[in-house]
Structures are given as C-alpha cells and as structure tokens.
PDB file of N, CA and C in Angstrom:
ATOM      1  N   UNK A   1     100.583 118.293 108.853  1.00 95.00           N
ATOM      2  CA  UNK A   1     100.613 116.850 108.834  1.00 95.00           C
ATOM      3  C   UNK A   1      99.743 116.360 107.689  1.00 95.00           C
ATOM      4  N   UNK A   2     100.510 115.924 107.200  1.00 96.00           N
ATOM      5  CA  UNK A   2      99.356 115.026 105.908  1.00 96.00           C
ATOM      6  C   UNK A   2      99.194 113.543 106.325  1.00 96.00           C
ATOM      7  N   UNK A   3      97.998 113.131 106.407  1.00 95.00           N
ATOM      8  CA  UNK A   3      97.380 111.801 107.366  1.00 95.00           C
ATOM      9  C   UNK A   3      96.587 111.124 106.022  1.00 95.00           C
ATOM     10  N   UNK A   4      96.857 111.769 105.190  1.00 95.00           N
ATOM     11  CA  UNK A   4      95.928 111.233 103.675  1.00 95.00           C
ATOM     12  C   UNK A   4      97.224 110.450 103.022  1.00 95.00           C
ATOM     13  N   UNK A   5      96.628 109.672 101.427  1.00 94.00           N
ATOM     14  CA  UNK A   5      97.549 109.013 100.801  1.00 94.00           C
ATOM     15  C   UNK A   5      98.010 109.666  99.522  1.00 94.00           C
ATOM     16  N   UNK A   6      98.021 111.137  99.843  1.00 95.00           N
ATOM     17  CA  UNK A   6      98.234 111.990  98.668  1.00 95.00           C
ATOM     18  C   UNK A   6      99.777 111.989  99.006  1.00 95.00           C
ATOM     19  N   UNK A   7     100.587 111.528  97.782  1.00 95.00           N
ATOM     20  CA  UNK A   7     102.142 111.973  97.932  1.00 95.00           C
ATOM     21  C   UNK A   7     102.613 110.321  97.860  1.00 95.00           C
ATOM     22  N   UNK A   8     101.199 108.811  98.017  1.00 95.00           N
ATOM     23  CA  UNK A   8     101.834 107.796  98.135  1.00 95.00           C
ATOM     24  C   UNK A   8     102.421 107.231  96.776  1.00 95.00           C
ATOM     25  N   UNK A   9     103.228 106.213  96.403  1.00 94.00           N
ATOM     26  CA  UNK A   9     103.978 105.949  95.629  1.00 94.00           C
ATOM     27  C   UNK A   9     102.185 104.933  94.559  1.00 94.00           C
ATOM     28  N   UNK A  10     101.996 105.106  93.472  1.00 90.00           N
ATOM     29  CA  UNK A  10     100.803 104.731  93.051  1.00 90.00           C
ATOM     30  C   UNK A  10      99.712 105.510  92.873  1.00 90.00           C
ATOM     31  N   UNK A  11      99.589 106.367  94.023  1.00 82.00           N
ATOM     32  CA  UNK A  11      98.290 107.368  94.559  1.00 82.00           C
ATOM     33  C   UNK A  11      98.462 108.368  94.069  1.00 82.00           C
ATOM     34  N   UNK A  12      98.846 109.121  93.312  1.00 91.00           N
ATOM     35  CA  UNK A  12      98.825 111.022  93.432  1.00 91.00           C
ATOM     36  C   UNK A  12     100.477 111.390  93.687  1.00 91.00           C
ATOM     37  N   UNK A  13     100.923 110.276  93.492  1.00 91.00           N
ATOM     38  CA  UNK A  13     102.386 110.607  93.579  1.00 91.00           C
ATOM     39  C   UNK A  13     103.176 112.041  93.826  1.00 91.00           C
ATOM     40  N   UNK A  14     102.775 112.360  92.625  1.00 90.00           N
ATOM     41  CA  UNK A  14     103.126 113.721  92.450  1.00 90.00           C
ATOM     42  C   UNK A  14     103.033 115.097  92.869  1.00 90.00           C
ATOM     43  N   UNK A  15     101.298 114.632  93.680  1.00 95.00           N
ATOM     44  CA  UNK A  15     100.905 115.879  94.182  1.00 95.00           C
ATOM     45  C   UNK A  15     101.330 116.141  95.583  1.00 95.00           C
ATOM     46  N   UNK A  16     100.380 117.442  96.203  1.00 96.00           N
ATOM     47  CA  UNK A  16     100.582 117.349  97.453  1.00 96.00           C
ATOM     48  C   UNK A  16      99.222 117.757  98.268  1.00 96.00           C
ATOM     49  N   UNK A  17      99.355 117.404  99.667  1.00 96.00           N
ATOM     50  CA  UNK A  17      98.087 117.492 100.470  1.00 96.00           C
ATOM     51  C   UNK A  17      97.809 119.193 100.262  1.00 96.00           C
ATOM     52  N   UNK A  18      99.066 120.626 100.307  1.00 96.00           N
ATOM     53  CA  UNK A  18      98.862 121.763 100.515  1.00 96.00           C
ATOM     54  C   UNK A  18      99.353 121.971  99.124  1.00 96.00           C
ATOM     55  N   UNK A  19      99.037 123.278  98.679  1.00 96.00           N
ATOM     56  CA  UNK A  19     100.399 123.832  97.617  1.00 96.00           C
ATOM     57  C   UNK A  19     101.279 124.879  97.856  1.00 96.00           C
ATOM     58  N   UNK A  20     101.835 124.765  97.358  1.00 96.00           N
ATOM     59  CA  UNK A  20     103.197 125.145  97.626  1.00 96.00           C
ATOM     60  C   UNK A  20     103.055 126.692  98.054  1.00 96.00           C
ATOM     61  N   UNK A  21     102.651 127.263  97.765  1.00 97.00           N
ATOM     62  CA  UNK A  21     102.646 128.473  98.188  1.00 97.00           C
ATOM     63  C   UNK A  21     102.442 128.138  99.652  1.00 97.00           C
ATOM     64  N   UNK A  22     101.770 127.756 100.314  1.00 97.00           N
ATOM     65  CA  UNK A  22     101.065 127.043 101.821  1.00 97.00           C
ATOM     66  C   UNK A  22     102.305 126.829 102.258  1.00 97.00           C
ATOM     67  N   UNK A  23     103.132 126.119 101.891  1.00 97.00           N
ATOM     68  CA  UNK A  23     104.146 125.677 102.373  1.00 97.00           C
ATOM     69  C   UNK A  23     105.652 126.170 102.340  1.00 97.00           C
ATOM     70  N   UNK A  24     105.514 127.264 101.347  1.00 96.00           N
ATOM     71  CA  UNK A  24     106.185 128.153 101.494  1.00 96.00           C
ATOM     72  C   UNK A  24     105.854 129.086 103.060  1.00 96.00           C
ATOM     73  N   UNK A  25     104.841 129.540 103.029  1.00 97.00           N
ATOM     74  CA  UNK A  25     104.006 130.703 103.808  1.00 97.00           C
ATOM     75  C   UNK A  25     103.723 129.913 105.510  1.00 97.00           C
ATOM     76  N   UNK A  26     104.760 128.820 105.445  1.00 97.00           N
ATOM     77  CA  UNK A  26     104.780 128.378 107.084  1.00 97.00           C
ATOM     78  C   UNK A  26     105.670 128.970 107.544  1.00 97.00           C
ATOM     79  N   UNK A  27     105.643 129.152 109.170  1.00 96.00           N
ATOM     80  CA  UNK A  27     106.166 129.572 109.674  1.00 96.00           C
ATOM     81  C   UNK A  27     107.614 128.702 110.054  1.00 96.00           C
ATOM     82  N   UNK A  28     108.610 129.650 109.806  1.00 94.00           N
ATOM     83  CA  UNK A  28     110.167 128.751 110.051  1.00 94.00           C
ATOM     84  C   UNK A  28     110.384 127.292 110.872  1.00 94.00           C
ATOM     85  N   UNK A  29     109.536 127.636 112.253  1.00 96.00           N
ATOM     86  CA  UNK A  29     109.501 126.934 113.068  1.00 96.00           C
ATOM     87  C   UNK A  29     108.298 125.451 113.198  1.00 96.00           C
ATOM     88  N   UNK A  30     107.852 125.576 111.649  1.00 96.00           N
ATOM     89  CA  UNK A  30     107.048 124.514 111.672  1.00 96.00           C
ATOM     90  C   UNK A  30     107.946 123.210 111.174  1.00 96.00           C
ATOM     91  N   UNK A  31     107.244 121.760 111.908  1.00 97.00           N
ATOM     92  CA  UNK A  31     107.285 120.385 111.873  1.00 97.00           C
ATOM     93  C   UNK A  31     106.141 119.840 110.691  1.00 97.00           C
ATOM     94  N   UNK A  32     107.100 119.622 109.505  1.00 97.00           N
ATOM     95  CA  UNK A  32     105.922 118.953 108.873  1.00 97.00           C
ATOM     96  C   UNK A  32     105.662 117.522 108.727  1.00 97.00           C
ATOM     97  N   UNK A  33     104.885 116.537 108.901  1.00 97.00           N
ATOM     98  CA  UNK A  33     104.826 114.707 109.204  1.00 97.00           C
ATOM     99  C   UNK A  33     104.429 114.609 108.096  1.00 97.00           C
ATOM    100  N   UNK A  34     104.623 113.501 106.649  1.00 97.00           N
ATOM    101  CA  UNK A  34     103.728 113.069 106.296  1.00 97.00           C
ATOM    102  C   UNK A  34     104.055 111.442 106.379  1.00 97.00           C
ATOM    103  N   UNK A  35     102.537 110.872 106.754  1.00 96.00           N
ATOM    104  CA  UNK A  35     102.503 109.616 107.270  1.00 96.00           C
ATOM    105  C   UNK A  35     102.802 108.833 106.332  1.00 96.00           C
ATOM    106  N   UNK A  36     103.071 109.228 104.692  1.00 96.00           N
ATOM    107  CA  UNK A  36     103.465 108.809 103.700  1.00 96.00           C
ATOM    108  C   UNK A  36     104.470 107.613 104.100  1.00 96.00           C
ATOM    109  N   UNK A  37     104.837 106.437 103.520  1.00 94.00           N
ATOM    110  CA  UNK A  37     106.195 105.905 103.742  1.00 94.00           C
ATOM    111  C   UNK A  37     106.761 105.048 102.738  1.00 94.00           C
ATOM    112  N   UNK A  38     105.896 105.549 101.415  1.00 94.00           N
ATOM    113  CA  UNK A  38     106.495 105.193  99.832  1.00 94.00           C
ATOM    114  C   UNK A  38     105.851 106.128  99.184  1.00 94.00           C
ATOM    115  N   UNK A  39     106.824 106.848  98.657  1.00 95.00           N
ATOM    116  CA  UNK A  39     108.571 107.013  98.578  1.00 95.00           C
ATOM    117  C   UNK A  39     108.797 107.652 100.175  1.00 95.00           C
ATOM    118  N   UNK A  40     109.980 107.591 100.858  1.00 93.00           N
ATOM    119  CA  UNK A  40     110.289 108.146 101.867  1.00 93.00           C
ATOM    120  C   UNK A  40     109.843 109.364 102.019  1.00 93.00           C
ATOM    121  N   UNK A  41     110.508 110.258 101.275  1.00 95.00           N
ATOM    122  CA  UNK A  41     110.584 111.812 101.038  1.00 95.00           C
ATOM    123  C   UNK A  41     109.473 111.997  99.846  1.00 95.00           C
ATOM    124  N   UNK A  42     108.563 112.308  99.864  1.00 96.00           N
ATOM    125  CA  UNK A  42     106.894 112.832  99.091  1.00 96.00           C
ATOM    126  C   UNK A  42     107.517 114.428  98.697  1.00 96.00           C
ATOM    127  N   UNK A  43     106.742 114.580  97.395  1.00 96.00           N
ATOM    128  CA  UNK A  43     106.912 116.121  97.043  1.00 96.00           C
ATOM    129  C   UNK A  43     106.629 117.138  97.968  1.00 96.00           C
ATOM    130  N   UNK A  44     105.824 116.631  98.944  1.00 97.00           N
ATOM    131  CA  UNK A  44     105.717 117.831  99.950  1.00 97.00           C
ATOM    132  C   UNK A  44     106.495 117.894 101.107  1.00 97.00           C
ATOM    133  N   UNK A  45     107.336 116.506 101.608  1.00 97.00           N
ATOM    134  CA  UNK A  45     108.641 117.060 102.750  1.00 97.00           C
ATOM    135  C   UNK A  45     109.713 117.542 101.973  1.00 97.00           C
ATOM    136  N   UNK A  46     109.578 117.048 100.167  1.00 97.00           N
ATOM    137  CA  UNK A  46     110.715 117.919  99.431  1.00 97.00           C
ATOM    138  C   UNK A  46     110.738 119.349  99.634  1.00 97.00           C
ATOM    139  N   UNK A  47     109.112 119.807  99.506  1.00 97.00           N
ATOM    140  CA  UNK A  47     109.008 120.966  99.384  1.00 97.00           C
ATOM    141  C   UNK A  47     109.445 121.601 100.369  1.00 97.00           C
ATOM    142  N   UNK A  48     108.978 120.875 101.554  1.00 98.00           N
ATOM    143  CA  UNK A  48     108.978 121.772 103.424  1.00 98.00           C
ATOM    144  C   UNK A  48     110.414 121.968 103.221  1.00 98.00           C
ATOM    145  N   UNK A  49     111.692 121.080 102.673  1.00 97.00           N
ATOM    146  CA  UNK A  49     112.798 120.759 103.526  1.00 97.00           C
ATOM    147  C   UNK A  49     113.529 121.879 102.571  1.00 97.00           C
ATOM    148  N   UNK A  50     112.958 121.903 101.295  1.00 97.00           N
ATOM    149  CA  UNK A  50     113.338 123.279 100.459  1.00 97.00           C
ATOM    150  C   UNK A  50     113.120 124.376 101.242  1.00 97.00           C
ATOM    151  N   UNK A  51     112.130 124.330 101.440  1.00 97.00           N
ATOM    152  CA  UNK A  51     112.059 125.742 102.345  1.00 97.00           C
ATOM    153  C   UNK A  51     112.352 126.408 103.783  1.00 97.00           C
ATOM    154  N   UNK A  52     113.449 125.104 104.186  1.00 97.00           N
ATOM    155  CA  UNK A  52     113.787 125.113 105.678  1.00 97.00           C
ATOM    156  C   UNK A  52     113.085 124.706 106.749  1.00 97.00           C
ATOM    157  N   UNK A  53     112.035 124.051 106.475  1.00 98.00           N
ATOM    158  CA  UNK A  53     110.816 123.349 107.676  1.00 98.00           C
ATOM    159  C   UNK A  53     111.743 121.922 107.772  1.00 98.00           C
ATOM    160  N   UNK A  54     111.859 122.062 109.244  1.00 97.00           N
ATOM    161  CA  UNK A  54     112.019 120.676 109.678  1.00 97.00           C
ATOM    162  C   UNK A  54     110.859 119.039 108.915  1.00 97.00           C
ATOM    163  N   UNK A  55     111.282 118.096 108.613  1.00 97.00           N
ATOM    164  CA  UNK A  55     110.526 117.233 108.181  1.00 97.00           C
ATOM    165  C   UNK A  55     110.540 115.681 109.424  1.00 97.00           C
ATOM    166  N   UNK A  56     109.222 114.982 109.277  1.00 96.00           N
ATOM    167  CA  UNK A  56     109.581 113.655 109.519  1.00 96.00           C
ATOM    168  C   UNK A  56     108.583 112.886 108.870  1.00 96.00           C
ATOM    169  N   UNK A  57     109.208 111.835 108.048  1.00 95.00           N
ATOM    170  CA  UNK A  57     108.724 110.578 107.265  1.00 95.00           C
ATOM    171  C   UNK A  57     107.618 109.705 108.038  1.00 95.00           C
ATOM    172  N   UNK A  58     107.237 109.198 107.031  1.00 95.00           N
ATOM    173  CA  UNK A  58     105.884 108.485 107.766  1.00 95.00           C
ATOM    174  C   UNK A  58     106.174 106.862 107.866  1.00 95.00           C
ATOM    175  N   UNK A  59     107.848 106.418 107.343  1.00 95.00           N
ATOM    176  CA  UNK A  59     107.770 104.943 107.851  1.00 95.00           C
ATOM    177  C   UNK A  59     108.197 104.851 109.114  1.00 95.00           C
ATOM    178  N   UNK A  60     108.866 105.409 110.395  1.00 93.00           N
ATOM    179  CA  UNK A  60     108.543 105.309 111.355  1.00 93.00           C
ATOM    180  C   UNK A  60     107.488 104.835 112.145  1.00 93.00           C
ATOM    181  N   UNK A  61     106.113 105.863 111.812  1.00 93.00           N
ATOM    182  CA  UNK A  61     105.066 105.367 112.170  1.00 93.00           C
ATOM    183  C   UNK A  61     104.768 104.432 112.039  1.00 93.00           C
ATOM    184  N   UNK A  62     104.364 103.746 110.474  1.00 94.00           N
ATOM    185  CA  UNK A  62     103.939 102.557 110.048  1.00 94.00           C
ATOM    186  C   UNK A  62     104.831 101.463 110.890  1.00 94.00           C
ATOM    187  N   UNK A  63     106.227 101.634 111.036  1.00 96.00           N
ATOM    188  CA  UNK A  63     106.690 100.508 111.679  1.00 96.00           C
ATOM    189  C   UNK A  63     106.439 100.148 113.222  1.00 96.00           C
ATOM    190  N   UNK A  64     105.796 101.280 114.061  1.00 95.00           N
ATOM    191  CA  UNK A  64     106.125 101.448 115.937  1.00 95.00           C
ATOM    192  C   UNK A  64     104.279 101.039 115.566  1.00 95.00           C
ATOM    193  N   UNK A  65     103.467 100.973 114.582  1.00 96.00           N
ATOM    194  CA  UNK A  65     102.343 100.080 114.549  1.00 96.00           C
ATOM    195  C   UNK A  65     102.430  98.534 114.289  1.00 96.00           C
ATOM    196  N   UNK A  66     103.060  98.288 113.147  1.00 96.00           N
ATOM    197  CA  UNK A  66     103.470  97.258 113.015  1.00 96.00           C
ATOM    198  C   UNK A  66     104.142  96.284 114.084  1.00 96.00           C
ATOM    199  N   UNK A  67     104.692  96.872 115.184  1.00 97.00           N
ATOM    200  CA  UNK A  67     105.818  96.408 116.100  1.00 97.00           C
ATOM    201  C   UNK A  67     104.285  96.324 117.307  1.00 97.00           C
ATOM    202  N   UNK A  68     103.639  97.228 117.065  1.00 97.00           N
ATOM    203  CA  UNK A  68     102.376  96.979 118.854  1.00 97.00           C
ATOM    204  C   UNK A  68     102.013  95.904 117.974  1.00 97.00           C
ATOM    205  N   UNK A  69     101.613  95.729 116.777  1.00 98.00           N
ATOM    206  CA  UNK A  69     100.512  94.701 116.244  1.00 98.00           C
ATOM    207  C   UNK A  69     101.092  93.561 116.989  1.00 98.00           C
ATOM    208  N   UNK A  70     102.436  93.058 116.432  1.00 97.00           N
ATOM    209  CA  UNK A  70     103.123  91.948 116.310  1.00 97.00           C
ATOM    210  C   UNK A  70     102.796  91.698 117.993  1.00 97.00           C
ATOM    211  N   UNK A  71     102.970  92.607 118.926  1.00 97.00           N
ATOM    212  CA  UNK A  71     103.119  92.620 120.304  1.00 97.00           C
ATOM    213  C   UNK A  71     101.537  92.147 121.253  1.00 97.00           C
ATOM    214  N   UNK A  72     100.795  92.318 119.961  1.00 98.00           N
ATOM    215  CA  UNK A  72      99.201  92.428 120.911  1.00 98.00           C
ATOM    216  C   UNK A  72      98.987  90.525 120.284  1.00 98.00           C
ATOM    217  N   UNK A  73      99.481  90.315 119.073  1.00 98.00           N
ATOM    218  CA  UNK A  73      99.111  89.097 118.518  1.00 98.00           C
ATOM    219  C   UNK A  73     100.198  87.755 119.128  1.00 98.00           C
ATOM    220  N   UNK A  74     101.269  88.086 119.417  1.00 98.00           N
ATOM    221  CA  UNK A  74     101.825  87.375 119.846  1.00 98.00           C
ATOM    222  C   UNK A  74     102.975  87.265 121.203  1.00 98.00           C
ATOM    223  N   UNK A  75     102.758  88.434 121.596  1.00 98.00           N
ATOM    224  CA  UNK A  75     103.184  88.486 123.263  1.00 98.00           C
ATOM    225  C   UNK A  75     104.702  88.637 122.906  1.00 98.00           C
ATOM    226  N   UNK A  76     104.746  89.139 122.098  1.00 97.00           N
ATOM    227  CA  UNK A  76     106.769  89.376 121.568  1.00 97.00           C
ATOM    228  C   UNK A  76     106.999  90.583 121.183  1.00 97.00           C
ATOM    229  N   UNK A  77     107.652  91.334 121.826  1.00 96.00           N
ATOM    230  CA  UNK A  77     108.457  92.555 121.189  1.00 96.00           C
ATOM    231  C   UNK A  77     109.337  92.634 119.910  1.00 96.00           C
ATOM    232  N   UNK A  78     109.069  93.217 118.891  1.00 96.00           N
ATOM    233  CA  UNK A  78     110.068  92.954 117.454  1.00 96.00           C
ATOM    234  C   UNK A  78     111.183  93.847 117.438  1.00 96.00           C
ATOM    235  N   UNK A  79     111.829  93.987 117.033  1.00 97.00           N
ATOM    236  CA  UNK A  79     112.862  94.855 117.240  1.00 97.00           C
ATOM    237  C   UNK A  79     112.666  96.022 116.028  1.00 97.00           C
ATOM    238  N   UNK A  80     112.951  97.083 116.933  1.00 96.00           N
ATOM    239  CA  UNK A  80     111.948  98.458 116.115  1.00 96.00           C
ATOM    240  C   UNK A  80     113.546  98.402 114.586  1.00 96.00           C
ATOM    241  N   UNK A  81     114.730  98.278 115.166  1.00 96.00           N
ATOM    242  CA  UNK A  81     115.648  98.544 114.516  1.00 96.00           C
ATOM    243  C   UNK A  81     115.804  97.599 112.821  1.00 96.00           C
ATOM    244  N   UNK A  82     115.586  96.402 113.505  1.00 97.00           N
ATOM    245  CA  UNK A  82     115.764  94.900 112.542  1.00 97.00           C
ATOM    246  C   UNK A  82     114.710  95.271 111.730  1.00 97.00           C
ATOM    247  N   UNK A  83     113.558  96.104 112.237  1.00 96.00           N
ATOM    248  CA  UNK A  83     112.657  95.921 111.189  1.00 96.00           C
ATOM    249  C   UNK A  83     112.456  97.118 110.457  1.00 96.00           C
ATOM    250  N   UNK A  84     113.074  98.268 111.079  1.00 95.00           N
ATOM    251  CA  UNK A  84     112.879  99.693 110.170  1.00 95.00           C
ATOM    252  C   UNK A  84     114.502  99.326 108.869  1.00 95.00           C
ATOM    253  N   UNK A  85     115.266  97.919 108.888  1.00 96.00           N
ATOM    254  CA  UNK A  85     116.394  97.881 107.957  1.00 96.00           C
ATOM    255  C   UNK A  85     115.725  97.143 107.394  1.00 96.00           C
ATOM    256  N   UNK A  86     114.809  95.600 107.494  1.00 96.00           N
ATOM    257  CA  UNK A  86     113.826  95.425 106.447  1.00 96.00           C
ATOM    258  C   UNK A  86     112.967  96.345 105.498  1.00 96.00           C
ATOM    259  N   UNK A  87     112.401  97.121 106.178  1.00 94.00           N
ATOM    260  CA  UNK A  87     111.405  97.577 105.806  1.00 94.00           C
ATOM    261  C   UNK A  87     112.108  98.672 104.429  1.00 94.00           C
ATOM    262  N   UNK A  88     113.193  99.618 104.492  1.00 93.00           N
ATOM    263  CA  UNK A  88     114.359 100.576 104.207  1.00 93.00           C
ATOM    264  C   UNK A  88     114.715  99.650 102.574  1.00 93.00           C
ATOM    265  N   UNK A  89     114.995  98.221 103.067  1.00 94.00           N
ATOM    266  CA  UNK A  89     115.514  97.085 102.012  1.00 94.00           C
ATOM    267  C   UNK A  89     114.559  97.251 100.909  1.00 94.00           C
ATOM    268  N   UNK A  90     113.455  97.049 101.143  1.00 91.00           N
ATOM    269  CA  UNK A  90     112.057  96.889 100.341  1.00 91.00           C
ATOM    270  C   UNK A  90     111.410  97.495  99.832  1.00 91.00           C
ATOM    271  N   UNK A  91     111.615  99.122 100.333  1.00 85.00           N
ATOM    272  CA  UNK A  91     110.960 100.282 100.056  1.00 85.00           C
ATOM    273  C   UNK A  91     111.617 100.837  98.356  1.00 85.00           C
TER     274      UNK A  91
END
C-alpha cells in the first residue's frame, strides 16, 4: 500500500513508493492500493498490474471520505456514484 504522495500527479510523478524489483519479487497473490488518485493508474499499479498483482486506485477512497464529510456537515448522503463520474470528469 502506498499511503504517501509519491506517484501524485505534480509530486514525484514518476517515481515509486518501492522499486521495481520489490514489486516484481511480490508474491502472485498480492493486492496492491495506492491511495494515489491523480493520475488514476501511478507508475507503481502500472508496474504491479505488469506483473500480474491485482491493483486498486486511490480515488475511491478519496471519494467514500469525501461522501462521510459531506454526511457529518450536512446530514445528507451524496451519491457515491454521481460523484465518483464528477470526480472521473475532472481528473
């Protein structure tokens, strides 16, 4: 899991939290997250998904936070869907 802003669009773009050899040298059955969510796909779920590791993107997350925020500030549920096609639009 990369929980850092290495891989964000501005930040280190290019790099990655492990190198590649690391990420080669996972095991088949690993899940790799990065909480990244610009650009979608970061050089390092490129890398995992090259190498057959399951991946998942980090705008999910950012949005099921975004959606409690909206929920704690104003007593309204947002719609996880309406707003992960905003969010997709913009990115």
């Amino acid at each position: 899991m990369n929980a850092t802003p290495i891989g964000m669009k501005g930040y280190a773009m290019d790099e990655m939290p492990l190198s590649e050899n690391v990420v080669k040298s996972l095991d088949k059955d690993t899940l790799v997250y990065d909480i990244v969510y610009n650009p979608l796909t970061t050089r390092f779920l490129k890398t995992a998904q090259d190498n057959g590791l399951r991946v998942v993107e980090g705008v999910d997350m950012l949005l099921y936070q975004a959606q409690k925020a909206i929920q704690i500030w104003t007593g309204r549920t947002a719609d996880f869907n309406e707003m992960k096609i905003a969010a997709l639009r913009s990115l």
